[in-house]
Short mmCIF file of C-alpha atoms (C1' of nucleotides) in Angstrom, two decimals:
data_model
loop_
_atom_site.label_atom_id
_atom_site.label_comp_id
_atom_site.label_asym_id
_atom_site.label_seq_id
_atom_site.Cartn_x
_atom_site.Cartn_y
_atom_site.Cartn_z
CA UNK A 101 -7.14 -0.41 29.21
CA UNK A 102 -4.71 0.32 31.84
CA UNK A 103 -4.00 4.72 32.46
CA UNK A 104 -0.18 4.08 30.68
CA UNK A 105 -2.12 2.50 27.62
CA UNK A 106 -4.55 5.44 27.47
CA UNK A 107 -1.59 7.65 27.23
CA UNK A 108 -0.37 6.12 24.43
CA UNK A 109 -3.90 6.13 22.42
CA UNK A 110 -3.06 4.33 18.63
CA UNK A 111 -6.23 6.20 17.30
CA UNK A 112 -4.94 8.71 14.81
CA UNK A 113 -6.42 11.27 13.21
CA UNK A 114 -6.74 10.58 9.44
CA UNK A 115 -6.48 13.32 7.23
CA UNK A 116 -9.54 14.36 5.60
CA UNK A 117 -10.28 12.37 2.18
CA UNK A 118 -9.21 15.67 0.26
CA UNK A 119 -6.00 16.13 1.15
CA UNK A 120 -4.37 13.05 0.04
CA UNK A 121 -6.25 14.98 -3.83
CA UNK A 122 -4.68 18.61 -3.16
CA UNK A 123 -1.28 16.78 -3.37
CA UNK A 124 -2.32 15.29 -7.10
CA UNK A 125 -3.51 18.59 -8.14
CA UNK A 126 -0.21 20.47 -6.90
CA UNK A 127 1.33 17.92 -9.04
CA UNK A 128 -1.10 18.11 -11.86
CA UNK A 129 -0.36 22.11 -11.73
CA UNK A 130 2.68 22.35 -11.73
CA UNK A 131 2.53 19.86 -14.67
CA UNK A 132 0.44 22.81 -16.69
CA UNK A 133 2.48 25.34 -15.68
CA UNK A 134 5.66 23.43 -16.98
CA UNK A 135 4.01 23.22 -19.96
CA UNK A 136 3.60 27.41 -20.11
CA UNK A 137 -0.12 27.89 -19.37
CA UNK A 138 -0.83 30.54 -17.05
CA UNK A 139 -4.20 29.27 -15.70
CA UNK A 140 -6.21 25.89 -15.26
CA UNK A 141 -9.59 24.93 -15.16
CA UNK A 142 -11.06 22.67 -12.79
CA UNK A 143 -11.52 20.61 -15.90
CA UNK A 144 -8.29 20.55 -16.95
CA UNK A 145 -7.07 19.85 -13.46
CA UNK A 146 -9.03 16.96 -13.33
CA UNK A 147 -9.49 15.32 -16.03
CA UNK A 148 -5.78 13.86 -16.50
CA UNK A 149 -6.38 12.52 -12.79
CA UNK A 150 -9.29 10.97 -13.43
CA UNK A 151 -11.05 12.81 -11.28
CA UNK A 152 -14.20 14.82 -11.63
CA UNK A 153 -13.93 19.12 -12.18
CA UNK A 154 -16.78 18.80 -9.49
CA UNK A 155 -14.18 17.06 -7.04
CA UNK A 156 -11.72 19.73 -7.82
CA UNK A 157 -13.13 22.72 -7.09
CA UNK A 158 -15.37 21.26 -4.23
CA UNK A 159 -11.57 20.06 -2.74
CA UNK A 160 -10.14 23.39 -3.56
CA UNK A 161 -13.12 25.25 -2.12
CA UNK A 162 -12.72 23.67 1.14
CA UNK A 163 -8.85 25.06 1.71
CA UNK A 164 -9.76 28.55 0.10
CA UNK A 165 -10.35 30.54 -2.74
CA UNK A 166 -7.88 29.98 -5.51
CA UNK A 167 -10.13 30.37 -8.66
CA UNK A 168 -11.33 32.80 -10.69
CA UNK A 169 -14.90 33.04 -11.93
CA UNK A 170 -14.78 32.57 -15.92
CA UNK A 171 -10.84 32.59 -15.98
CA UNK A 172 -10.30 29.06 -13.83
CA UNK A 173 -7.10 28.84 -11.33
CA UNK A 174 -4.41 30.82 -11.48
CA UNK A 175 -1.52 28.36 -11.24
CA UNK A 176 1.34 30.08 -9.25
CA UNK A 177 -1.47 31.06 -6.60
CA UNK A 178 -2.58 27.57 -6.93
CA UNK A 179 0.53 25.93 -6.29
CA UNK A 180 1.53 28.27 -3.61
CA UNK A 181 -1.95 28.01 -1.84
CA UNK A 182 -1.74 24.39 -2.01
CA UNK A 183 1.36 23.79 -0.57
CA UNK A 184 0.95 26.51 1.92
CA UNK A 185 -1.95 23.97 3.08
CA UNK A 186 0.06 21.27 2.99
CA UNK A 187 2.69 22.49 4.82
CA UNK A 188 5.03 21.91 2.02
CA UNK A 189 5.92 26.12 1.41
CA UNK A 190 8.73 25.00 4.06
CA UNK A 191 11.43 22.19 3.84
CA UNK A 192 11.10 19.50 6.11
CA UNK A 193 14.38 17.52 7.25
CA UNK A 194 13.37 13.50 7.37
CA UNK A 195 15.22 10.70 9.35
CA UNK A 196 15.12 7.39 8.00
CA UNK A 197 15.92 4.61 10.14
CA UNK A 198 16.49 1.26 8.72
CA UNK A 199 19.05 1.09 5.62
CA UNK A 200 18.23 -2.48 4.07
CA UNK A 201 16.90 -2.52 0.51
CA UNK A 202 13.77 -0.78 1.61
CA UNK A 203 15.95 2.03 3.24
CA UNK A 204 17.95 2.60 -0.38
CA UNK A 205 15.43 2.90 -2.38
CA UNK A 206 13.52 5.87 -0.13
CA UNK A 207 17.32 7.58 -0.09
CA UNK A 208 16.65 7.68 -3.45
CA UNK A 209 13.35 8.85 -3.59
CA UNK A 210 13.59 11.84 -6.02
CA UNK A 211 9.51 12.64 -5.43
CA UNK A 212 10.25 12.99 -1.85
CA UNK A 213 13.33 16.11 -2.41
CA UNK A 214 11.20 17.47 -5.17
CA UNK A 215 8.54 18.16 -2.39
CA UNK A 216 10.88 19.89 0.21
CA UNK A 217 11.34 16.27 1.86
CA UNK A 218 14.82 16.02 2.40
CA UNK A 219 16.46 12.61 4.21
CA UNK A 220 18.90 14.26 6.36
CA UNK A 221 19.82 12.10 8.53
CA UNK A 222 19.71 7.51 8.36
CA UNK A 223 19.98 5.20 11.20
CA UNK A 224 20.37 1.37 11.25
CA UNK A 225 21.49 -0.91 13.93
CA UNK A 226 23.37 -3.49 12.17
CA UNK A 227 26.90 -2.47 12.81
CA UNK A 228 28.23 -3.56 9.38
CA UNK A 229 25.99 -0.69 7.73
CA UNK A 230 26.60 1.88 9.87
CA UNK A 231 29.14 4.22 9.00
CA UNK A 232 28.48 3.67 5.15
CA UNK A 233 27.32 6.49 3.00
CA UNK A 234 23.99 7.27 1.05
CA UNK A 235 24.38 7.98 -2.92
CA UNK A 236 23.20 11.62 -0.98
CA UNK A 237 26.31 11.80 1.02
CA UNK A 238 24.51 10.86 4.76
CA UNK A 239 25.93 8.98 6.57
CA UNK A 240 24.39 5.56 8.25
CA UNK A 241 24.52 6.89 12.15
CA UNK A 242 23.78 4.03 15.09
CA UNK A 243 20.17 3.42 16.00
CA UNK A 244 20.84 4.67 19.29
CA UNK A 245 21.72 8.00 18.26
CA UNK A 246 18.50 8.61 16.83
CA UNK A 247 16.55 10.88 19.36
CA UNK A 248 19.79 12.83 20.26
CA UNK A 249 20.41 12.85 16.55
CA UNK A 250 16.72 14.03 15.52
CA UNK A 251 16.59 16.72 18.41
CA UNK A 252 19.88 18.07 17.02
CA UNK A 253 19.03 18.18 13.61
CA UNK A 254 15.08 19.63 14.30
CA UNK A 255 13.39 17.30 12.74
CA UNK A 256 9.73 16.37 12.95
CA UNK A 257 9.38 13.91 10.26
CA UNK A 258 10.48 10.17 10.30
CA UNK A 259 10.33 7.27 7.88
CA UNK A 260 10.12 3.39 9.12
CA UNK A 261 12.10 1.35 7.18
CA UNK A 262 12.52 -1.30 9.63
CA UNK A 263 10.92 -4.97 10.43
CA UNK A 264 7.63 -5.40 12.35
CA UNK A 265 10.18 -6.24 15.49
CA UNK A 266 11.90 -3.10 15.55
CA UNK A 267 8.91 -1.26 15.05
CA UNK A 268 7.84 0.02 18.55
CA UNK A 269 11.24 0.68 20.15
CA UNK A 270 12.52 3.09 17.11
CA UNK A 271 8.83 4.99 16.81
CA UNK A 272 9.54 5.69 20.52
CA UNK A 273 13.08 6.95 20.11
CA UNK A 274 11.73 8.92 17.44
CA UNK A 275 9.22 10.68 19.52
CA UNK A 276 11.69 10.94 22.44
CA UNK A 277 13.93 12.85 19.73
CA UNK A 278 11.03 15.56 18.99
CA UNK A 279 9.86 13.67 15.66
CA UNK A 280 5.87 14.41 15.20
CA UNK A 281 5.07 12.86 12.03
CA UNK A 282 5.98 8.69 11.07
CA UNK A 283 5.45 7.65 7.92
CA UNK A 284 5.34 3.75 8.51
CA UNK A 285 6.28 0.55 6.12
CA UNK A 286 5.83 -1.86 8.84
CA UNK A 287 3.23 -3.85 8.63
CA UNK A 288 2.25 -3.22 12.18
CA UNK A 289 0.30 -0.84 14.39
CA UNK A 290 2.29 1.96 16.36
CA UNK A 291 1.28 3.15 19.82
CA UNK A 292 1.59 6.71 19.72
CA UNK A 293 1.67 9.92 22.34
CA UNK A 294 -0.91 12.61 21.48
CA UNK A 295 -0.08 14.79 19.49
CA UNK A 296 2.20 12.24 16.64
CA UNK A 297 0.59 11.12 13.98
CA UNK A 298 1.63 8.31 11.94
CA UNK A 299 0.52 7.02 8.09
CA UNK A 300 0.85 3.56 7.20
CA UNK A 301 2.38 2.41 3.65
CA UNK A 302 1.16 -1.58 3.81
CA UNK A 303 2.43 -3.16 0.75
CA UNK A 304 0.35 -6.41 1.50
CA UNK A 305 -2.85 -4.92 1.93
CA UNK A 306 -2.70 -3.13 -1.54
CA UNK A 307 -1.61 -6.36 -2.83
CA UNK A 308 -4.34 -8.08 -1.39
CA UNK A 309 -6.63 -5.62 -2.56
CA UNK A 310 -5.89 -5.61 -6.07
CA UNK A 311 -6.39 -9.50 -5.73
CA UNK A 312 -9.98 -8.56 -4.12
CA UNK A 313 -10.79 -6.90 -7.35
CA UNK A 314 -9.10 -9.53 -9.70
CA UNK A 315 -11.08 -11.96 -7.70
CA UNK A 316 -14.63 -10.31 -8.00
CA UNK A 317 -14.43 -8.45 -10.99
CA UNK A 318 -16.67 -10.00 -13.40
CA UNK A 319 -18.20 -13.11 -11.07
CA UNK B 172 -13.37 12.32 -25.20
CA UNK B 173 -13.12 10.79 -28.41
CA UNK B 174 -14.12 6.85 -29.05
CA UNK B 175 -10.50 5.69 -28.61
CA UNK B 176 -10.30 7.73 -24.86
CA UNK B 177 -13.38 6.12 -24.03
CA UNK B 178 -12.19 2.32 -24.39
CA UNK B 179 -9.39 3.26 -22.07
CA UNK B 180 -11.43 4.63 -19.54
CA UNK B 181 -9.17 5.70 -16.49
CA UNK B 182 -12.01 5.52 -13.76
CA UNK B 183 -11.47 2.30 -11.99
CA UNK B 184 -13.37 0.75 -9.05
CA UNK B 185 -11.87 1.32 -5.44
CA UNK B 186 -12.03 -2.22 -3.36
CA UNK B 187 -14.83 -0.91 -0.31
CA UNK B 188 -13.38 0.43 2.61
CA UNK B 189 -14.06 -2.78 4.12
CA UNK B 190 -11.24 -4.35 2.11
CA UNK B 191 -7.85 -2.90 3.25
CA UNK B 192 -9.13 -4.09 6.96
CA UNK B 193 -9.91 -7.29 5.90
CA UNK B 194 -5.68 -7.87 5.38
CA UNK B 195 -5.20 -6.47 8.60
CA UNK B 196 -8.09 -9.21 10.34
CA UNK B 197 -6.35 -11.48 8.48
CA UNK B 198 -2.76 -10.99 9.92
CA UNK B 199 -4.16 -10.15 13.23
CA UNK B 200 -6.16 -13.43 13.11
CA UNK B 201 -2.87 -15.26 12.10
CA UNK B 202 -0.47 -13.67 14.91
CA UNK B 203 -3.17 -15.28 17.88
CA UNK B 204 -3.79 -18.47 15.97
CA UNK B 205 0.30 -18.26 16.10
CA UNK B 206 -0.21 -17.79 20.23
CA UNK B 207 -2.40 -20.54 20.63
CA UNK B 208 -5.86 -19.28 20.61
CA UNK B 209 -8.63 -21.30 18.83
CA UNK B 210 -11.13 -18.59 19.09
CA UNK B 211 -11.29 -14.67 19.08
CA UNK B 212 -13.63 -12.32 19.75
CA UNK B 213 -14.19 -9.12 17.62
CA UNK B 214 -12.25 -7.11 20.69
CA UNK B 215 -9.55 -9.15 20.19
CA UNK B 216 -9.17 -8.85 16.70
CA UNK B 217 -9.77 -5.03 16.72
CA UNK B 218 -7.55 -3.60 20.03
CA UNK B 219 -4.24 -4.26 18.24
CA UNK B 220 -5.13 -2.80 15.32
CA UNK B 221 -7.04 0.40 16.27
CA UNK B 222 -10.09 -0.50 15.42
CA UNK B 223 -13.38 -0.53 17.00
CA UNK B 224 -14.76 -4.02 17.55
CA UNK B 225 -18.50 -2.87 16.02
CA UNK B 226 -16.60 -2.29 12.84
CA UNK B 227 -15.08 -5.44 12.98
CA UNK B 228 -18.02 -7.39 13.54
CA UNK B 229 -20.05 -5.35 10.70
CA UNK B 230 -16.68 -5.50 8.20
CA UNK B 231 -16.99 -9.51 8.70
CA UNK B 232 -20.41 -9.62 8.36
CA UNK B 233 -20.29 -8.02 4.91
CA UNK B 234 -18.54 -11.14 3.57
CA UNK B 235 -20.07 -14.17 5.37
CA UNK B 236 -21.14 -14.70 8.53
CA UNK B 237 -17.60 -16.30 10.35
CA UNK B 238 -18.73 -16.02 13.86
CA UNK B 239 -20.61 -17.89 16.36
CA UNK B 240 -22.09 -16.21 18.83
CA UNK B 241 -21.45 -16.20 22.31
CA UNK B 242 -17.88 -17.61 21.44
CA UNK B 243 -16.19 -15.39 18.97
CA UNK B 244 -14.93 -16.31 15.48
CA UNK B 245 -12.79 -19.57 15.47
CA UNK B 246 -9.54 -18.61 14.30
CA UNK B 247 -8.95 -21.36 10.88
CA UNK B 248 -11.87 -20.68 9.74
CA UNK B 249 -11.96 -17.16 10.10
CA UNK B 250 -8.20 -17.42 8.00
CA UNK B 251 -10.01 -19.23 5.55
CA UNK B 252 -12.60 -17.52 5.20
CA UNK B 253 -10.84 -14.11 4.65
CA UNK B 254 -8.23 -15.27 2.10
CA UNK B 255 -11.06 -17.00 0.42
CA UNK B 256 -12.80 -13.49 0.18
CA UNK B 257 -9.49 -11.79 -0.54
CA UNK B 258 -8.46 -14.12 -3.41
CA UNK B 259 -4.88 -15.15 -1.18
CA UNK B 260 -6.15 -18.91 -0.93
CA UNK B 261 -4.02 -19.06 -4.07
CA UNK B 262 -0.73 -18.65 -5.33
CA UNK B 263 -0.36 -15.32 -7.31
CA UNK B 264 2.61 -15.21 -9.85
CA UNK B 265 3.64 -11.34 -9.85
CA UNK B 266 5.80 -9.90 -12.50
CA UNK B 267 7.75 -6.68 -11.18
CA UNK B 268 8.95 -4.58 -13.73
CA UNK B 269 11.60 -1.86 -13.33
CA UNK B 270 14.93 -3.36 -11.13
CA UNK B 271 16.10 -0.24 -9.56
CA UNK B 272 16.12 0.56 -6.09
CA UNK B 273 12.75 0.28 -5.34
CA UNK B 274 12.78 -2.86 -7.05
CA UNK B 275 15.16 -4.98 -5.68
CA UNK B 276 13.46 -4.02 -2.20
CA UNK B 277 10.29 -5.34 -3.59
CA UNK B 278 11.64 -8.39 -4.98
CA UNK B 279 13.40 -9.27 -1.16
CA UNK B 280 9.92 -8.38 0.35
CA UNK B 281 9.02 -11.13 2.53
CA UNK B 282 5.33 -9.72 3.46
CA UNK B 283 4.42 -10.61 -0.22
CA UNK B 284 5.60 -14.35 -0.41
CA UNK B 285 4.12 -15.03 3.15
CA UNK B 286 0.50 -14.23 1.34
CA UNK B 287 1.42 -16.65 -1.48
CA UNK B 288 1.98 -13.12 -4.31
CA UNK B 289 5.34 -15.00 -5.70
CA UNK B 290 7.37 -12.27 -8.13
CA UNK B 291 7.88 -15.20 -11.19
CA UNK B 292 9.24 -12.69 -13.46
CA UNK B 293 11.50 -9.23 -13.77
CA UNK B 294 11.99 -7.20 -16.43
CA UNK B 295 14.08 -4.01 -16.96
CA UNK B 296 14.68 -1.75 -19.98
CA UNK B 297 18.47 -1.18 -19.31
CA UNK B 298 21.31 -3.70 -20.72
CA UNK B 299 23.13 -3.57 -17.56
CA UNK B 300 20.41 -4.85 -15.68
CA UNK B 301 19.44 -7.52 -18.21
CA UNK B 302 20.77 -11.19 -17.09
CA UNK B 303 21.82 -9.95 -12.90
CA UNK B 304 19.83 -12.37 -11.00
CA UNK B 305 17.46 -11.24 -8.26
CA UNK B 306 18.10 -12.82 -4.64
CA UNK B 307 15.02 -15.06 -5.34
CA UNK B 308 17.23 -16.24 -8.28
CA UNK B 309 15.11 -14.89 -10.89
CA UNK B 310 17.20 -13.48 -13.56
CA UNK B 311 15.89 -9.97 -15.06
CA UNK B 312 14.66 -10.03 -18.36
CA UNK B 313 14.37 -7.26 -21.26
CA UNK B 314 11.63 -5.23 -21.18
CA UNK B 315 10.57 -6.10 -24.71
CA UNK B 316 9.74 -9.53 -24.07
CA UNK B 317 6.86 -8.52 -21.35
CA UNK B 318 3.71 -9.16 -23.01
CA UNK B 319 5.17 -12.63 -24.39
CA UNK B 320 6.62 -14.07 -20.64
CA UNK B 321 3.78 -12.44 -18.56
CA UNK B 322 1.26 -14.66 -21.04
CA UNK B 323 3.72 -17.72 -20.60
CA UNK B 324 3.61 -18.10 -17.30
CA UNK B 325 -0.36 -17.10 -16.88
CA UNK B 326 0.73 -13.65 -14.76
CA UNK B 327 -2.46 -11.62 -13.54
CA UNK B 328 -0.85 -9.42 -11.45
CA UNK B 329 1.95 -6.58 -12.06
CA UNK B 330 4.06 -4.36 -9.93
CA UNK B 331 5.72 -1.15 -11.34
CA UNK B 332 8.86 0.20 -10.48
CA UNK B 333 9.56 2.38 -12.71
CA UNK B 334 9.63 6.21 -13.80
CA UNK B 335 6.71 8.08 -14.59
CA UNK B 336 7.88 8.04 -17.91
CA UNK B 337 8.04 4.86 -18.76
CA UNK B 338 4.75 3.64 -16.55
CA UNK B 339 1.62 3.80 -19.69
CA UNK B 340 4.46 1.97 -22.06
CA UNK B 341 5.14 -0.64 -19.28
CA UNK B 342 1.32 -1.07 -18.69
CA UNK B 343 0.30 -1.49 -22.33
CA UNK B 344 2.71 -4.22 -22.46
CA UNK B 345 1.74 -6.29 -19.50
CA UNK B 346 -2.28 -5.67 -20.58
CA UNK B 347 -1.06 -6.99 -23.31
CA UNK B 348 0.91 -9.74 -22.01
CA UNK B 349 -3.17 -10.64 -20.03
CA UNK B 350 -2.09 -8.81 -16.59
CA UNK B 351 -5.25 -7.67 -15.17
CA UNK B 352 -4.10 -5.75 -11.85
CA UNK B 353 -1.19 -3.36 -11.64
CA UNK B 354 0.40 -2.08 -8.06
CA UNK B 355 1.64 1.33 -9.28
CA UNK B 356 5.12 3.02 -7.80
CA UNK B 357 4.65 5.68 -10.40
CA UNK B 358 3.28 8.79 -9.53
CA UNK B 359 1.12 9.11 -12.82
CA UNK B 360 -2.78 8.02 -13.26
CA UNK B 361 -2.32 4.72 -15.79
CA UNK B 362 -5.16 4.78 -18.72
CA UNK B 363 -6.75 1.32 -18.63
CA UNK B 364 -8.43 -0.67 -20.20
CA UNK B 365 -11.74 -2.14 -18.73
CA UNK B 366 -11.30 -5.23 -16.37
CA UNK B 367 -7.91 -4.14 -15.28
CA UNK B 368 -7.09 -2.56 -12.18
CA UNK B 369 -4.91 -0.83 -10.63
CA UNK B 370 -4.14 0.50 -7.01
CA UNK B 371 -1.38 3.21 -6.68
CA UNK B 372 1.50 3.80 -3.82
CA UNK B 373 2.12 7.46 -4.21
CA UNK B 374 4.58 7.87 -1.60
CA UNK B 375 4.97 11.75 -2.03
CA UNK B 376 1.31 11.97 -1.02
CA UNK B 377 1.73 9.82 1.76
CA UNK B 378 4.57 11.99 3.26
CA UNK B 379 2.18 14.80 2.56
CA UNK B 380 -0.59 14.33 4.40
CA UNK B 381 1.49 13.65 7.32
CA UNK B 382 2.94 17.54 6.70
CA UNK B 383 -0.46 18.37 6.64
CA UNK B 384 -1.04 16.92 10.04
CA UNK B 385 1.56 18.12 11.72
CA UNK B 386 0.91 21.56 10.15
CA UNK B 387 -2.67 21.94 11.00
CA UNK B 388 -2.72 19.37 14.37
CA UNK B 389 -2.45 22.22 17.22
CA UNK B 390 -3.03 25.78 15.27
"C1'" DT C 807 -22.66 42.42 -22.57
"C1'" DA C 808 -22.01 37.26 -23.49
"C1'" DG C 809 -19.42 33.34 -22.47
"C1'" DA C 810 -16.95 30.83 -19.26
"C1'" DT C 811 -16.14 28.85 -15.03
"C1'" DT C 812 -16.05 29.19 -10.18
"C1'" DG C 813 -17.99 28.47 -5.41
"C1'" DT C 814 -21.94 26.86 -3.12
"C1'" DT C 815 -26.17 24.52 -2.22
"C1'" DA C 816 -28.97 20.46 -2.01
"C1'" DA C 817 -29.34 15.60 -2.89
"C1'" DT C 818 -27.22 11.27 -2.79
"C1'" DC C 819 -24.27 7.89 -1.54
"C1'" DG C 820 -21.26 5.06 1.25
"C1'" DA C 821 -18.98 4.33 5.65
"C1'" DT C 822 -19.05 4.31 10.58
"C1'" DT C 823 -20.98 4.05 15.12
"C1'" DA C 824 -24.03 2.54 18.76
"C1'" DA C 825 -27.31 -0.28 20.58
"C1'" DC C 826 -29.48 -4.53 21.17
"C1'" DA C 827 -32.14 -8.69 19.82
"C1'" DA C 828 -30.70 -13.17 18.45
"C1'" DT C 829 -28.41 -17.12 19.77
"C1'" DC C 830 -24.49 -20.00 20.99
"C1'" DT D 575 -30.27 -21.50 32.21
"C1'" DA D 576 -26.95 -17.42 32.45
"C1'" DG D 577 -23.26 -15.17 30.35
"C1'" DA D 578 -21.01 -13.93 26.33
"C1'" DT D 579 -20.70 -12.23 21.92
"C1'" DT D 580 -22.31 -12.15 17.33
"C1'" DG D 581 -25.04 -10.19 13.38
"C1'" DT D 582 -28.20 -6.67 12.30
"C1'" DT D 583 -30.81 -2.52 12.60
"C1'" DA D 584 -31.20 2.41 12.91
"C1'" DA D 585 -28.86 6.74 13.42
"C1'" DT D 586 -25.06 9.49 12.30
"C1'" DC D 587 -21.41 11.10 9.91
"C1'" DG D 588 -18.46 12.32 6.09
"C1'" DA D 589 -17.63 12.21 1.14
"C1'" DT D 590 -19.24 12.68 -3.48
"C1'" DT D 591 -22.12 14.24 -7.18
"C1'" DA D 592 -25.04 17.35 -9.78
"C1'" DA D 593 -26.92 21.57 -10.70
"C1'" DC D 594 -26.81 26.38 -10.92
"C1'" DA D 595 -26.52 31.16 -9.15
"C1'" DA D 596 -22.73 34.25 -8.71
"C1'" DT D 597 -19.38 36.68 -11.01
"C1'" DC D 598 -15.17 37.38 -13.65
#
DNA sequence: TAGATTGTTAATCGATTAACAATC
DNA sequence: TAGATTGTTAATCGATTAACAATC
């Protein structure tokens, strides 16, 4: 491993096993409280998940105290406690770069604005797509704009919507442009400072792995 | 839980760890068979990716023994040996239901036909996406007729693709229709019957735990 | 107070790492 | 044989489960 390699460590920390939960029980409370109930119980939480009330409150425990002995969770200190640990009490500007079919579809993405993710700003480098506009009114910007773009705009999070190819060179005009955080659909592994952190979406391997079950199931 | 709940149980088995790597071998093992190399040793398979080169040689070990030592693993076999273990050493007929955004990208994704999943079938509840023919030049069907085409053409495997709302109606009909693995886009928990599967992309929780990252990395 | 339900403790389980004997 | 590299063993680590004392 040569010293520039080292820099550029690809081991990332993963998120603890929990966290990827407190986002289905924000959800899954804010679900009850739609519904009018004032408080939750770790059963109630848990069960439409399919999760154990053991899980629960062992995952909630770990971020804080939002229960109540006898009463259960509180939901609006829930929900706020939650996403105060997940960061998502604040909104978080997102650049996309890459507008194919892919791109579209995370435009979009009504999960991601309903979380305080909001796409404001898309990139491609295929000259007949820039200068079209999103169904959210962005419009497609050149890919070389993209770290004076992101450093403009403040943003920290990006999404990777482009091939395998592209990968590398747009994940480092990212980070040159101040983004922190990639959330990656390439089906390939980014080198990446310390200090950015990047989480894979590979369509294949969940593919494959539902095959792996299929395959072994009852043999 | 009453006798009906308990037929649909919602707990379903997670593929080990172990799994998800195995894809990622496998394309790794393909990209230096595609360089030339006969043979690789469990350092070459793992730099790329990450990965230590113990937990390569343990993953591989869990499903066969597809080294020799001294020399490494040899490359075709290794292939083999993986999609053999992964069930991709056939052709999987995949029907994709839901032809929005999201979709159409999936039905253009290359990553799934180049590990032989083949999307035979589309279906879509609304008129004015009934009979518009998909880029593959598969032409998208009505949802009603699910259950009867998925059967037809001896489809194991589903993708949905479409809201929340519509995802348990959707999944009744392919079980019904014999699917036995869904890829879920829907950010809901699918109640299943036993000896069907499912593995969920919840992108919202994937953009979340990056916010959580970021928010927690240096604090 | 009695009933309900959390937060925590201890036990278990599964995954990862490190080291090295086996063996090509 | 000597060098290389696997497969396996033992140790560690992190995640999950189960039970219950604490407490509303």
């Amino acid at each position: 491993m040569s010293n520039v390699d080292r820099k550029r460590s690809r081991t990332r920390t993963r998120p603890p096993a929990a966290v990827t939960r407190l986002s289905l029980y924000l959800r899954q409370a804010e679900l009850l409280q739609r519904k009018g109930l004032q408080f939750a119980s770790s059963e109630q939480l848990a069960e439409p998940l399919g999760i154990s009330d053991a899980q629960v409150r062992r995952d909630l425990a770990t971020f804080g105290q939002f229960g109540l002995r006898g009463q259960g969770y509180k939901l609006d200190e829930l929900i706020a406690g939650i996403r105060r640990v997940l960061g998502t009490d604040q909104r978080w500007p997102v650049a996309l770069v890459g507008y194919g079919n892919l791109g579209r579809a995370l435009v979009g993405y009504q999960g991601f604005r309903e979380r305080g993710f909001e796409i404001s700003a898309v990139f491609d480098s295929d000259p007949a797509k820039i200068g079209q506009v999103t169904s959210s009114g962005i419009v497609v910007e050149p890919a070389e704009r993209i770290s004076e773009r992101t450093r403009q705009l403040g943003i920290r999070l990006g999404i990777l919507a482009v091939p395998s190819s592209a990968a590398q060179q747009v994940t480092d005009q990212l980070v040159a442009g101040g983004v922190e955080g990639i959330l990656n659909f390439a089906p390939t592994q980014l080198s990446l400072p310390p200090g950015v952190y990047c989480v894979s979406v590979d369509l294949t391997v969940e593919l494959e792995s539902l095959a792996f079950l299929l395959q072994w199931a009852k043999k």
